[in-house]
Amino acid sequence: MSNMLGARRRLCLLQVVLLLFAAVLLVADACLTSEYRRKLEATVEMPLDADVFRVPEGYNAPQQVHITLGDQEGTSMIVSWVTANELGSSTVMYSEASPDPEKMELCVEGTHTRYDYFNYTSGFIHHCNLTNLKYSTKYYYAMGFGHTVRSFCFTTPPMPGPDVPFKFGIIGDLGQTFDSNTTLSHYEANGGDAVLYVGDLSYADNHPLHDNTRWDTWARFVERSAAHQPWVWTAGNHELDLAPELGELAPFKPFAHRYPTPRRFAPAATPFWYSVRIASAHVVVLASYSAYGKYTPQWEWLRAELARVDRAATPWLIVLVHSPWYSSNAYHYMEGETMRVQFERWLVAAKADLVVAGHVHAYERSHRVSNVAYDIINGRCTPVRNRDAPVYVTVGDGGNIEGIADNFTQPQPGYSAFREDSFGHATLEIRNRTHAYYAWHRNQDGDNVVADGVWLTNRYWMPTDDDTS
Ligand SMILES: *[C@@H]1O[C@H](CO)[C@@H](O)[C@H](O)[C@H]1NC(C)=O
Ligand SMILES: *[C@@H]1O[C@H](CO)[C@@H](O)[C@H](O)[C@H]1NC(C)=O
Ligand SMILES: *[C@@H]1O[C@H](CO)[C@@H](O)[C@H](O)[C@H]1NC(C)=O
Ligand SMILES: *[C@@H]1O[C@H](CO)[C@@H](O)[C@H](O)[C@H]1NC(C)=O
Ligand SMILES: *[C@@H]1O[C@H](CO)[C@@H](O)[C@H](O)[C@H]1NC(C)=O
Ligand SMILES: [Fe+2]
């Protein structure tokens, strides 16, 4: 009797194992359009008197503080902030030892700029490049000397190397709605060390006259994260602020003045493509709204940059771009196609690991696919599975005022692994040279819930591993 029960139990167990195995096989080749979708309701901007927009107290207090990497190696950090009443000091004091601004022993003098946009005049925008920093080191820093001093801290990224763990946050198209606040709060709770930001920041241009006070409120809103860890910026279409009807003919004027990048400190110079090396990642930032045709500066730069990537030193090759190359959403359909045609073959040849885009206000992840065989007469223009190809994710789902992109094309194309109409953010946790855990978190869940997660294996060290099949 007990033997029979035991046998039956073993049989059950076997069945369960077989079922699980079958399920895994099914899932392995699946295209999933998630049933879960965000309730269709308006995305509402937080009111001007919301807590997140509060101007810090004190005369001429530094506000909108944010940091980004100052060079490719991660030993410089650019600190930016705005003073509203008068110019004030552009000095940053900093220290490894002391959180007390009076006792900070290192000092660097920054520069300042300001700009007019129609009838708006910006505050004084300060930028200061802190150089010769040590790796993996906590620094306290302060500014506003002579008026109101505020202090913050950041930890520099670890020295680049093949097995250096690091956790990135991935956010796009954030805006400044109540949903944006949820996205940022969930990211903070999930605890990354730096943010890969894939473009479209404030959505100021959705307001009459591109109301640039919305650039100010946005920067005050994200200060709680961006003052403490570097955000790596990508330019989106909402950074263009090109408005001939307002006499504004210079593209990217507010963005270029406010958000320096490692390649762009003086507001006069505006290359929006650049790269940084963080831990075991080489991150290439591309500009969807700057020229990328053959022989253009961006095209020349990317070709040379991909040759400079040393995968033995930094195994993870990650590319950021605003307009996605593989998106099956009806919104902004195929807008990224010309750039895909221009650059995809280079990324496949380079065995890039991951391409992250924003722009489309929904979430999507692809299998490893490429579409590079076509040559104008051969008719081979369908994406095919390709283990040399990157995984493409679209995370334009930060929650901005324009709402959700709730119209996926039907049926789901074979290259699309997972797609969902929800707001959220992603994280990429690099463990070592071979493994990284990528996860997407929808806002409806608790911050720590993974709605779509996949272990990525490195294309340089494990080129034949079928990680996303
Ligand atoms: C935004 O989120 C933060 C942190 O969760 C919270 O303290 C704050 O009250 C929120 N503000 C608004 C306007 O929702
Ligand atoms: C700019 O012009 C608009 C429309 O005429 C007006 O409502 C707004 O108050 C002006 N802003 C400033 C800073 O003068
Ligand atoms: C910051 O300083 C470092 C070290 O001098 C330099 O290499 C880098 O180009 C500077 N960054 C900017 C944006 O000026
Ligand atoms: C969804 O997109 C299709 C094109 O793929 C379009 O024909 C249709 O009108 C769109 N539906 C809505 C509700 O926007
Ligand atoms: C890399 O990390 C993965 C996931 O944590 C682990 O399974 C693997 O053994 C690690 N590889 C090495 C060489 O440590
Ligand atoms: Fe966009």
Coordinates of C-alpha atoms and ligand atoms in Angstrom, one line a residue:
M1 CA 0.0 0.0 0.0
S2 CA 2.6 2.5 1.1
N3 CA 4.7 1.4 -1.8
M4 CA 1.9 2.1 -4.2
L5 CA 1.4 5.5 -2.8
G6 CA 5.0 6.1 -3.1
A7 CA 5.0 5.0 -6.7
R8 CA 2.0 7.2 -7.5
R9 CA 3.6 10.1 -5.8
R10 CA 6.7 9.6 -7.9
L11 CA 4.6 9.4 -11.0
C12 CA 2.9 12.7 -10.1
L13 CA 6.2 14.3 -9.5
L14 CA 7.3 13.0 -12.9
Q15 CA 4.2 14.4 -14.5
V16 CA 4.8 17.8 -12.9
V17 CA 8.4 17.9 -14.0
L18 CA 7.4 17.0 -17.5
L19 CA 4.7 19.7 -17.5
L20 CA 7.1 22.2 -16.2
F21 CA 9.6 21.2 -18.9
A22 CA 6.9 21.6 -21.6
A23 CA 5.9 24.9 -20.2
V24 CA 9.5 26.1 -20.3
L25 CA 9.9 24.9 -23.9
L26 CA 6.7 26.8 -24.8
V27 CA 7.8 29.9 -23.0
A28 CA 11.3 29.7 -24.5
D29 CA 9.9 30.4 -27.9
A30 CA 7.0 32.6 -26.9
C31 CA 5.9 36.0 -27.9
L32 CA 4.0 37.4 -25.1
T33 CA 1.6 40.4 -25.2
S34 CA 0.8 40.8 -21.6
E35 CA -2.8 40.8 -20.6
Y36 CA -1.9 43.2 -17.9
R37 CA -2.3 46.8 -19.0
R38 CA -2.4 50.1 -17.3
K39 CA -5.9 51.4 -16.6
L40 CA -6.6 53.9 -19.3
E41 CA -6.8 57.2 -17.4
A42 CA -5.3 60.5 -18.0
T43 CA -1.7 61.1 -16.9
V44 CA -1.8 64.3 -14.9
E45 CA 1.2 66.5 -14.2
M46 CA 1.8 67.3 -10.6
P47 CA 0.7 70.8 -9.7
L48 CA 3.3 73.6 -9.5
D49 CA 2.9 73.7 -5.7
A50 CA 3.5 69.9 -5.3
D51 CA 6.1 68.9 -2.7
V52 CA 8.5 67.5 -5.3
F53 CA 8.8 70.9 -7.0
R54 CA 9.5 72.9 -3.8
V55 CA 12.2 75.5 -4.1
P56 CA 14.8 74.9 -1.4
E57 CA 14.7 77.5 1.4
G58 CA 17.2 80.3 1.8
Y59 CA 18.3 83.2 -0.3
N60 CA 19.7 82.1 -3.7
A61 CA 19.7 78.5 -2.5
P62 CA 21.2 76.1 -5.1
Q63 CA 18.4 74.1 -6.7
Q64 CA 18.0 71.4 -9.5
V65 CA 21.3 69.8 -8.4
H66 CA 22.3 66.9 -10.7
I67 CA 25.5 65.0 -11.5
T68 CA 26.8 63.1 -14.5
L69 CA 30.1 61.5 -15.5
G70 CA 32.7 64.0 -16.6
D71 CA 34.9 61.7 -18.6
Q72 CA 35.0 58.2 -20.0
E73 CA 36.8 56.6 -17.2
G74 CA 34.6 57.6 -14.3
T75 CA 37.1 59.6 -12.4
S76 CA 35.4 63.0 -13.0
M77 CA 31.9 64.1 -12.1
I78 CA 30.1 67.1 -13.4
V79 CA 28.0 68.8 -10.8
S80 CA 25.3 71.2 -12.1
W81 CA 22.8 73.4 -10.3
V82 CA 20.8 76.6 -10.7
T83 CA 20.7 79.8 -8.6
A84 CA 17.6 81.9 -9.2
N85 CA 18.1 85.2 -7.4
E86 CA 21.6 86.2 -8.5
L87 CA 24.7 84.6 -9.9
G88 CA 26.3 83.7 -6.6
S89 CA 29.3 81.4 -6.4
S90 CA 30.2 78.6 -8.9
T91 CA 32.5 76.9 -6.4
V92 CA 32.0 73.3 -5.3
M93 CA 33.8 72.2 -2.1
Y94 CA 34.1 68.4 -1.7
S95 CA 35.7 65.9 0.6
E96 CA 36.0 62.2 1.2
A97 CA 36.3 62.8 4.9
S98 CA 33.8 65.4 6.0
P99 CA 30.1 65.9 5.4
D100 CA 30.5 69.4 6.9
P101 CA 30.9 72.1 4.2
E102 CA 33.1 74.1 6.5
K103 CA 35.6 71.3 6.6
M104 CA 35.6 70.1 3.0
E105 CA 39.2 70.5 1.9
L106 CA 38.9 70.1 -1.9
C107 CA 37.7 73.0 -4.0
V108 CA 36.9 73.5 -7.7
E109 CA 35.7 76.6 -9.5
G110 CA 33.0 76.0 -12.1
T111 CA 31.5 78.0 -14.9
H112 CA 28.0 79.4 -15.4
T113 CA 25.6 80.1 -18.2
R114 CA 22.1 81.2 -18.8
Y115 CA 19.7 81.4 -21.7
D116 CA 16.6 83.2 -23.0
Y117 CA 13.7 81.3 -24.5
F118 CA 11.0 83.5 -26.0
N119 CA 10.0 85.5 -22.9
Y120 CA 11.6 83.2 -20.3
T121 CA 15.0 83.8 -18.9
S122 CA 16.7 81.0 -17.1
G123 CA 18.4 81.2 -13.7
F124 CA 22.1 81.0 -13.4
I125 CA 23.1 77.5 -14.5
H126 CA 26.4 76.4 -12.9
H127 CA 28.5 73.5 -14.1
C128 CA 31.6 72.2 -12.2
N129 CA 33.8 69.3 -13.2
L130 CA 35.2 67.5 -10.2
T131 CA 38.4 65.7 -11.5
N132 CA 40.9 63.1 -10.2
L133 CA 38.4 61.3 -8.1
K134 CA 39.1 57.9 -6.7
Y135 CA 37.1 54.9 -7.8
S136 CA 34.3 53.4 -5.5
T137 CA 34.6 56.3 -3.1
K138 CA 32.0 58.3 -1.3
Y139 CA 32.4 62.1 -1.7
Y140 CA 30.5 64.8 0.1
Y141 CA 30.0 68.0 -1.8
A142 CA 28.5 71.4 -1.3
M143 CA 27.8 74.6 -3.2
G144 CA 26.0 78.0 -2.7
F145 CA 28.9 79.6 -0.7
G146 CA 28.2 83.2 0.3
H147 CA 24.4 82.7 0.3
T148 CA 22.7 79.4 1.2
V149 CA 24.9 76.3 1.3
R150 CA 23.5 72.9 0.4
S151 CA 25.4 69.6 0.6
F152 CA 25.0 66.2 -1.0
C153 CA 27.0 63.1 -1.6
F154 CA 27.7 60.6 -4.3
T155 CA 29.8 57.4 -4.7
T156 CA 32.1 57.2 -7.7
P157 CA 31.7 54.1 -9.9
P158 CA 34.2 51.3 -9.5
M159 CA 37.2 51.1 -11.7
P160 CA 36.3 49.6 -15.1
G161 CA 37.2 45.9 -15.3
P162 CA 35.8 42.6 -16.6
D163 CA 34.1 41.3 -13.5
V164 CA 33.0 44.4 -11.7
P165 CA 29.3 44.1 -10.6
F166 CA 27.1 47.1 -11.0
K167 CA 23.4 47.9 -11.0
F168 CA 22.0 50.3 -13.5
G169 CA 18.5 51.9 -13.4
I170 CA 16.9 52.3 -16.9
I171 CA 14.4 55.1 -17.2
G172 CA 12.9 56.9 -20.2
D173 CA 10.3 59.5 -21.1
L174 CA 9.8 60.3 -17.4
G175 CA 8.0 63.7 -17.5
Q176 CA 6.5 65.1 -14.3
T177 CA 3.2 63.5 -13.6
F178 CA 2.0 61.6 -10.6
D179 CA 2.9 58.4 -12.5
S180 CA 6.4 59.9 -13.1
N181 CA 6.7 60.2 -9.3
T182 CA 5.7 56.6 -8.9
T183 CA 8.3 55.4 -11.5
L184 CA 11.1 57.4 -9.7
S185 CA 10.0 56.2 -6.3
H186 CA 10.0 52.6 -7.4
Y187 CA 13.4 53.0 -9.0
E188 CA 14.8 54.5 -5.8
A189 CA 13.4 51.6 -3.8
N190 CA 15.1 49.1 -6.2
G191 CA 18.4 50.8 -5.6
G192 CA 20.6 51.2 -8.7
D193 CA 23.9 53.0 -8.7
A194 CA 23.5 55.1 -11.8
V195 CA 20.7 55.8 -14.3
L196 CA 20.8 55.2 -18.0
Y197 CA 18.3 57.8 -19.1
V198 CA 17.0 57.2 -22.7
G199 CA 15.7 60.7 -23.4
D200 CA 12.6 62.9 -23.1
L201 CA 13.0 64.6 -19.8
S202 CA 10.6 67.4 -18.8
Y203 CA 8.0 67.6 -21.5
A204 CA 8.1 71.4 -21.1
D205 CA 7.4 71.7 -24.8
N206 CA 3.9 70.3 -24.3
H207 CA 3.1 73.6 -22.5
P208 CA 2.2 76.9 -24.2
L209 CA 5.4 78.7 -25.3
H210 CA 7.4 75.6 -24.3
D211 CA 7.0 76.9 -20.7
N212 CA 10.6 76.6 -19.6
T213 CA 9.7 76.9 -15.9
R214 CA 8.8 73.2 -16.5
W215 CA 12.4 72.5 -17.1
D216 CA 13.1 74.0 -13.7
T217 CA 10.3 72.0 -11.9
W218 CA 11.5 68.7 -13.6
A219 CA 15.1 69.2 -12.4
R220 CA 13.8 69.9 -8.8
F221 CA 11.7 66.8 -9.0
V222 CA 14.6 64.4 -10.0
E223 CA 17.2 66.1 -7.7
R224 CA 16.4 63.6 -5.0
S225 CA 18.1 60.9 -7.2
A226 CA 20.2 62.8 -9.7
A227 CA 22.2 64.8 -7.0
H228 CA 23.3 61.5 -5.5
Q229 CA 24.1 59.3 -8.5
P230 CA 25.1 60.0 -12.1
W231 CA 22.4 60.0 -14.7
V232 CA 23.7 59.3 -18.2
W233 CA 21.7 61.5 -20.6
T234 CA 20.3 60.7 -24.0
A235 CA 18.7 63.4 -26.1
G236 CA 15.1 62.8 -27.2
N237 CA 12.7 64.7 -29.4
H238 CA 11.3 66.6 -26.4
E239 CA 14.7 68.1 -25.9
L240 CA 14.6 69.7 -29.4
D241 CA 12.6 72.8 -28.3
L242 CA 12.8 74.0 -31.9
A243 CA 10.1 76.6 -32.3
P244 CA 10.4 79.0 -35.3
E245 CA 7.0 80.5 -34.4
L246 CA 8.6 81.7 -31.2
G247 CA 11.8 82.8 -32.9
E248 CA 13.6 79.8 -31.3
L249 CA 15.7 78.4 -34.1
A250 CA 18.5 76.7 -32.1
P251 CA 17.7 73.0 -31.5
F252 CA 18.3 71.6 -28.0
K253 CA 18.8 75.1 -26.4
P254 CA 17.4 74.4 -22.9
F255 CA 18.8 70.8 -22.8
A256 CA 22.2 71.8 -23.9
H257 CA 22.5 74.6 -21.4
R258 CA 21.3 72.4 -18.5
Y259 CA 22.6 68.9 -19.1
P260 CA 26.3 68.7 -19.9
T261 CA 27.7 65.3 -20.9
P262 CA 31.3 64.0 -21.0
R263 CA 31.7 65.4 -24.5
R264 CA 29.9 68.7 -24.0
F265 CA 30.8 71.1 -21.3
A266 CA 30.7 74.4 -23.2
P267 CA 27.1 75.1 -24.3
A268 CA 28.5 76.1 -27.8
A269 CA 29.6 72.5 -28.5
T270 CA 26.7 70.1 -29.0
P271 CA 27.6 66.5 -29.8
F272 CA 24.9 64.5 -28.2
W273 CA 26.6 61.2 -28.9
Y274 CA 29.4 60.0 -26.5
S275 CA 30.4 57.0 -24.4
V276 CA 31.2 56.2 -20.8
R277 CA 32.8 53.2 -19.2
I278 CA 31.3 52.2 -15.9
A279 CA 32.4 49.0 -14.0
S280 CA 32.2 46.2 -16.6
A281 CA 30.1 48.2 -19.1
H282 CA 30.9 50.3 -22.1
V283 CA 27.9 52.5 -22.7
V284 CA 27.5 54.1 -26.1
V285 CA 24.9 57.0 -26.3
L286 CA 23.5 57.7 -29.8
A287 CA 21.5 60.8 -30.9
S288 CA 18.3 60.0 -32.8
Y289 CA 17.8 63.7 -33.6
S290 CA 21.3 64.6 -34.8
A291 CA 22.5 63.6 -38.3
Y292 CA 23.7 60.0 -38.6
G293 CA 23.9 59.5 -42.4
K294 CA 27.1 58.2 -43.9
Y295 CA 30.0 60.6 -43.4
T296 CA 28.3 62.7 -40.8
P297 CA 30.2 63.3 -37.5
Q298 CA 28.1 60.9 -35.6
W299 CA 28.5 58.1 -38.2
E300 CA 32.3 58.7 -38.2
W301 CA 32.4 58.8 -34.4
L302 CA 30.4 55.5 -33.9
R303 CA 32.6 53.6 -36.4
A304 CA 35.7 54.7 -34.6
E305 CA 34.1 54.2 -31.1
L306 CA 33.1 50.6 -31.8
A307 CA 36.7 49.9 -32.8
R308 CA 37.8 51.3 -29.4
V309 CA 35.6 49.1 -27.3
D310 CA 37.7 46.6 -25.4
R311 CA 35.4 43.7 -24.5
A312 CA 38.1 42.0 -22.6
A313 CA 38.3 45.0 -20.2
T314 CA 34.6 46.0 -20.3
P315 CA 32.6 43.0 -21.6
W316 CA 29.1 44.6 -21.6
L317 CA 28.4 46.7 -24.6
I318 CA 25.2 48.7 -24.1
V319 CA 23.8 51.2 -26.5
L320 CA 21.3 54.0 -25.6
V321 CA 19.2 55.7 -28.2
H322 CA 15.9 57.5 -28.0
S323 CA 13.8 56.3 -31.0
P324 CA 13.6 52.4 -30.9
W325 CA 14.8 50.3 -33.9
Y326 CA 12.5 47.3 -33.0
S327 CA 9.1 48.4 -31.7
S328 CA 5.8 46.8 -32.6
N329 CA 3.7 49.6 -31.2
A330 CA 1.6 51.6 -33.6
Y331 CA 2.8 54.8 -31.9
H332 CA 5.9 56.2 -33.6
Y333 CA 5.8 53.2 -35.8
M334 CA 9.1 52.7 -37.7
E335 CA 10.5 56.1 -36.7
G336 CA 13.8 54.5 -35.8
E337 CA 14.0 52.6 -39.0
T338 CA 16.5 54.9 -40.9
M339 CA 18.9 54.8 -38.0
R340 CA 18.5 51.0 -37.7
V341 CA 19.4 50.7 -41.4
Q342 CA 22.4 52.9 -40.9
F343 CA 23.9 51.3 -37.8
E344 CA 22.4 47.9 -37.0
R345 CA 25.0 45.9 -39.0
W346 CA 27.8 47.5 -36.9
L347 CA 26.2 46.6 -33.6
V348 CA 25.7 43.0 -34.8
A349 CA 29.3 42.8 -36.0
A350 CA 30.4 44.2 -32.7
K351 CA 28.2 41.7 -30.8
A352 CA 26.5 44.4 -28.7
D353 CA 24.6 43.0 -25.7
L354 CA 21.7 45.4 -25.2
V355 CA 20.1 48.4 -27.0
V356 CA 17.9 50.5 -24.9
A357 CA 15.4 53.0 -26.3
G358 CA 12.6 55.2 -25.1
H359 CA 10.1 57.3 -27.1
V360 CA 7.3 54.8 -27.3
H361 CA 5.3 55.1 -24.1
A362 CA 4.9 51.4 -23.4
Y363 CA 7.3 48.5 -22.7
E364 CA 8.7 45.9 -25.1
R365 CA 11.7 43.5 -25.2
S366 CA 12.9 41.6 -28.2
H367 CA 14.6 38.3 -28.8
R368 CA 18.1 38.4 -30.2
V369 CA 17.3 39.3 -33.8
S370 CA 18.9 41.1 -36.8
N371 CA 17.7 42.4 -40.1
V372 CA 20.9 43.1 -42.0
A373 CA 20.8 40.7 -45.0
Y374 CA 18.8 43.0 -47.3
D375 CA 20.7 44.6 -50.2
I376 CA 18.0 46.3 -52.4
I377 CA 17.5 43.3 -54.7
N378 CA 17.6 40.1 -52.6
G379 CA 14.3 40.6 -50.8
R380 CA 15.7 39.3 -47.5
C381 CA 14.1 42.0 -45.3
T382 CA 12.6 39.9 -42.4
P383 CA 14.2 40.0 -39.0
V384 CA 15.8 36.7 -38.1
R385 CA 17.0 35.1 -34.9
N386 CA 20.7 35.9 -34.6
R387 CA 22.9 35.1 -31.5
D388 CA 25.3 37.9 -32.5
A389 CA 22.5 40.5 -32.2
P390 CA 21.6 42.6 -29.2
V391 CA 18.4 42.4 -27.2
Y392 CA 16.3 45.5 -27.8
V393 CA 14.2 47.0 -25.1
T394 CA 11.9 50.0 -25.2
V395 CA 11.2 51.6 -21.9
G396 CA 9.6 54.9 -22.9
D397 CA 7.1 54.1 -20.1
G398 CA 8.3 56.5 -17.4
G399 CA 4.8 58.0 -17.2
N400 CA 4.8 61.4 -18.8
I401 CA 1.9 63.7 -19.6
E402 CA 1.2 62.2 -23.0
G403 CA -0.1 59.0 -21.5
I404 CA 0.3 55.3 -22.5
A405 CA 0.9 54.1 -26.0
D406 CA -2.0 51.5 -25.9
N407 CA -2.0 50.2 -29.5
F408 CA 0.3 47.3 -30.3
T409 CA 0.3 46.1 -33.9
Q410 CA -1.4 42.7 -34.3
P411 CA -0.3 40.0 -34.5
Q412 CA 2.8 40.3 -32.3
P413 CA 5.8 39.9 -34.6
G414 CA 8.2 37.0 -34.0
Y415 CA 11.0 39.2 -32.9
S416 CA 9.0 40.6 -29.9
A417 CA 9.4 38.6 -26.7
F418 CA 7.3 40.6 -24.3
R419 CA 5.2 43.7 -24.6
E420 CA 2.9 45.5 -22.2
D421 CA 1.0 48.8 -22.0
S422 CA 2.1 49.9 -18.6
F423 CA 4.3 52.5 -17.0
G424 CA 7.5 51.4 -15.2
H425 CA 11.3 51.2 -15.2
A426 CA 14.0 48.6 -15.7
T427 CA 17.1 47.6 -14.0
L428 CA 20.3 45.9 -15.3
E429 CA 22.3 44.1 -12.7
I430 CA 25.7 43.1 -14.0
R431 CA 27.1 40.2 -11.9
N432 CA 30.3 39.4 -13.7
R433 CA 31.7 39.1 -17.3
T434 CA 29.2 36.4 -18.3
H435 CA 25.9 37.1 -16.5
A436 CA 23.6 40.1 -16.0
Y437 CA 20.1 40.1 -14.8
Y438 CA 17.7 42.4 -16.7
A439 CA 14.3 43.2 -15.1
W440 CA 11.3 45.4 -15.9
H441 CA 9.1 46.6 -13.1
R442 CA 5.6 47.8 -13.8
N443 CA 4.3 50.6 -11.6
Q444 CA 1.1 48.8 -10.7
D445 CA 3.1 46.2 -8.8
G446 CA 5.2 46.8 -5.7
D447 CA 8.6 48.3 -6.5
N448 CA 10.4 45.0 -6.1
V449 CA 8.2 42.8 -8.3
V450 CA 9.7 41.7 -11.6
A451 CA 7.1 41.8 -14.5
D452 CA 9.6 40.7 -17.1
G453 CA 13.0 39.4 -16.2
V454 CA 15.7 37.6 -18.1
W455 CA 19.3 36.5 -17.5
L456 CA 21.4 37.9 -20.3
T457 CA 24.7 36.2 -21.1
N458 CA 27.5 38.2 -22.5
R459 CA 27.9 38.2 -26.3
Y460 CA 31.7 38.5 -26.0
W461 CA 32.3 35.7 -23.5
M462 CA 29.3 33.5 -24.3
P463 CA 28.6 34.3 -27.9
T464 CA 26.7 31.1 -28.7
D465 CA 24.6 30.9 -25.6
D466 CA 20.9 31.1 -26.4
D467 CA 19.9 33.3 -23.5
T468 CA 16.6 34.8 -24.8
S469 CA 15.9 32.3 -27.6
Ligands
LIG1 C1 6.2 61.8 -4.8 O1 6.8 60.6 -4.2 C2 7.4 60.9 -3.0 C3 8.2 59.6 -2.6 O2 7.3 58.5 -2.7 C4 6.4 61.4 -2.0 O3 7.1 61.7 -0.7 C5 5.7 62.6 -2.5 O4 4.7 63.0 -1.6 C6 5.1 62.4 -3.9 N1 4.6 63.6 -4.4 C7 3.5 63.7 -5.1 C8 3.1 65.1 -5.6 O5 2.9 62.7 -5.4
LIG2 C1 5.3 85.2 -21.4 O1 4.2 85.4 -22.3 C2 3.0 84.8 -21.9 C3 1.9 85.0 -23.0 O2 1.9 86.3 -23.4 C4 2.5 85.3 -20.6 O3 1.4 84.6 -20.1 C5 3.7 85.0 -19.5 O4 3.3 85.5 -18.3 C6 4.9 85.6 -20.0 N1 6.0 85.2 -19.1 C7 6.9 86.1 -18.7 C8 8.0 85.5 -17.8 O5 6.9 87.2 -19.0
LIG3 C1 36.4 66.9 -16.8 O1 37.8 66.8 -16.4 C2 38.4 65.7 -16.9 C3 39.8 65.6 -16.3 O2 40.5 66.8 -16.5 C4 38.5 65.8 -18.4 O3 39.2 64.7 -19.0 C5 37.1 65.9 -19.0 O4 37.1 66.1 -20.4 C6 36.3 67.0 -18.3 N1 35.0 67.0 -18.7 C7 34.3 67.9 -19.3 C8 32.9 67.6 -19.7 O5 34.8 69.0 -19.5
LIG4 C1 -4.0 51.3 -33.9 O1 -3.0 51.3 -34.9 C2 -3.6 50.9 -36.2 C3 -2.4 50.8 -37.2 O2 -1.6 49.7 -36.8 C4 -4.6 51.9 -36.6 O3 -5.2 51.5 -37.9 C5 -5.7 52.1 -35.6 O4 -6.5 53.1 -36.0 C6 -5.1 52.4 -34.2 N1 -6.1 52.4 -33.2 C7 -6.2 53.3 -32.3 C8 -7.3 53.2 -31.3 O5 -5.4 54.3 -32.3
LIG5 C1 28.6 34.8 -12.9 O1 27.4 35.1 -12.3 C2 26.4 34.1 -12.5 C3 25.1 34.6 -11.9 O2 25.3 34.9 -10.6 C4 26.9 32.8 -11.9 O3 25.9 31.7 -12.2 C5 28.2 32.4 -12.6 O4 28.7 31.3 -11.9 C6 29.2 33.5 -12.4 N1 30.4 33.2 -13.1 C7 31.6 33.3 -12.6 C8 32.8 33.0 -13.5 O5 31.8 33.7 -11.5
FE6 FE 10.2 60.8 -27.6

